[in-house]
XYZ file of C-alpha atoms in Angstrom:
163
model
C -11.231 2.805 -8.411
C -10.225 6.258 -7.197
C -12.544 9.009 -6.031
C -10.608 12.256 -5.641
C -11.437 15.630 -4.096
C -10.150 18.563 -2.064
C -11.369 19.034 1.452
C -11.661 22.306 3.379
C -8.028 22.122 4.567
C -6.708 22.039 0.943
C -5.746 18.417 1.344
C -6.272 16.113 -1.556
C -8.412 13.098 -0.517
C -8.915 9.826 -2.435
C -10.640 6.492 -1.934
C -8.794 3.666 -3.663
C -10.007 0.113 -4.030
C -9.185 -2.963 -6.004
C -8.803 -6.706 -5.968
C -6.321 -9.263 -7.290
C -6.476 -13.024 -7.662
C -3.257 -14.616 -6.466
C -2.334 -18.173 -7.354
C -1.311 -19.119 -3.825
C -3.142 -20.340 -0.699
C -4.420 -17.808 1.793
C -1.999 -18.603 4.641
C 0.953 -18.176 2.254
C -0.376 -14.816 1.042
C -0.960 -13.733 4.695
C 2.623 -14.678 5.598
C 3.994 -12.611 2.717
C 1.758 -9.611 3.558
C 3.427 -9.566 6.975
C 7.012 -10.052 5.742
C 8.977 -6.748 5.716
C 11.403 -8.017 3.070
C 8.527 -8.800 0.670
C 6.789 -5.481 1.436
C 9.977 -3.562 0.756
C 10.318 -5.194 -2.668
C 6.673 -4.313 -3.475
C 6.507 -0.692 -2.308
C 7.515 1.514 -5.273
C 10.517 3.659 -4.423
C 11.075 1.982 -1.043
C 14.663 2.580 0.091
C 14.268 1.136 3.524
C 11.649 -0.613 5.658
C 12.624 -1.332 9.227
C 10.454 -3.379 11.570
C 10.167 -1.698 14.988
C 7.793 -4.337 16.466
C 5.732 -7.195 14.995
C 3.160 -4.676 13.750
C 5.022 -1.382 13.239
C 7.522 -0.257 10.604
C 9.581 2.806 9.745
C 9.953 3.485 6.009
C 11.808 5.735 3.588
C 10.258 6.053 0.112
C 11.357 8.180 -2.841
C 8.571 8.924 -5.353
C 8.347 10.916 -8.535
C 4.892 12.361 -9.221
C 4.888 14.444 -12.374
C 7.725 16.940 -12.132
C 8.160 16.516 -8.377
C 10.485 13.988 -6.785
C 10.212 13.716 -3.022
C 11.635 11.554 -0.261
C 9.094 10.535 2.386
C 9.907 9.290 5.857
C 7.026 7.640 7.661
C 5.521 5.061 9.941
C 3.286 2.140 9.105
C 1.153 0.077 11.499
C -0.753 -3.191 10.962
C -3.960 -3.250 13.061
C -7.068 -5.361 13.582
C -5.310 -8.498 12.449
C -7.530 -11.558 11.934
C -5.299 -14.473 10.873
C -5.306 -15.369 7.983
C -8.110 -13.285 6.523
C -7.765 -9.545 7.159
C -5.996 -6.551 8.646
C -5.928 -2.789 8.511
C -2.779 -0.977 7.504
C -2.304 2.669 8.472
C 0.525 4.988 7.605
C 1.689 8.521 7.251
C 4.783 10.045 5.783
C 6.351 13.518 5.564
C 8.182 14.707 2.470
C 9.543 18.055 3.645
C 8.485 20.914 1.362
C 6.746 18.386 -0.954
C 4.115 17.814 1.709
C 2.679 14.781 3.395
C 0.731 11.629 2.688
C -1.403 9.535 5.022
C -3.741 6.649 4.542
C -5.582 3.701 5.919
C -6.497 0.475 4.083
C -8.581 -2.540 4.904
C -7.074 -5.710 3.340
C -9.133 -8.898 3.046
C -8.044 -12.359 1.808
C -10.676 -14.721 0.488
C -10.029 -18.299 -0.599
C -11.103 -18.775 -4.233
C -10.594 -21.703 -6.605
C -7.385 -22.884 -4.949
C -5.984 -19.359 -4.818
C -6.578 -16.196 -2.840
C -8.492 -13.086 -3.759
C -6.924 -10.017 -2.148
C -9.433 -7.160 -1.786
C -8.450 -3.707 -0.531
C -10.278 -0.457 0.244
C -8.185 2.531 1.176
C -8.482 6.208 1.784
C -5.540 8.556 1.353
C -4.836 12.161 2.017
C -2.143 14.335 0.434
C -1.150 17.851 1.532
C 1.374 20.462 0.616
C 2.936 21.021 -2.828
C 2.247 17.482 -3.917
C -1.508 18.038 -3.502
C -1.280 21.104 -5.764
C -0.060 19.161 -8.824
C -3.598 18.647 -10.087
C -6.191 15.965 -9.626
C -5.519 14.056 -12.864
C -1.808 13.772 -12.227
C -2.226 12.750 -8.606
C -5.011 10.313 -9.521
C -3.016 8.651 -12.343
C 0.106 8.479 -10.169
C -1.808 6.896 -7.271
C -3.373 4.321 -9.609
C 0.027 3.518 -11.055
C 1.702 3.119 -7.627
C -1.105 0.826 -6.339
C -0.865 -1.289 -9.499
C 2.922 -1.562 -9.175
C 2.636 -2.670 -5.575
C 0.021 -5.356 -6.210
C 1.481 -6.585 -9.501
C 4.863 -7.100 -7.758
C 3.209 -8.673 -4.726
C 1.132 -11.075 -6.842
C 4.210 -12.068 -8.854
C 6.272 -12.781 -5.700
C 3.389 -14.673 -4.023
C 2.689 -16.800 -7.151
C 6.432 -17.585 -7.688
C 7.019 -18.556 -4.072
C 3.900 -20.752 -4.071
C 5.234 -22.840 -6.919
C 8.724 -23.310 -5.467
């Protein structure tokens, strides 16, 4: 679910949430959520993801949102880790004249029927030209990107669990 809106600084703000049932045990899902190679495969448009420390990463992502294609360089940090059930992921990226994006997400893993339910609640902020594209376009693009990430992640987690 996405709840969009402009704030007083002309930044576009959204709350994004969702959940996915993954056919793999919780510890396996946790391991993959902390694996930079897996995360790189899952992040749409990710050209590089370098691990600076166990909980910090530097990323380069190229995204096309409507008519605008932008390259974002940014930092990602994993916080408040509670093995193997939850963490908070925070990040921000700058895309030059396209603008910026920042966000924070709580990720929870719950054992369910031999698998793992991944539940996330995130808030995101966009500014600059990308925020001016219009709420429907930004909203649909954000939904699509989140779906791509989690569909790819669930596929990888389920495949590796059966190997």
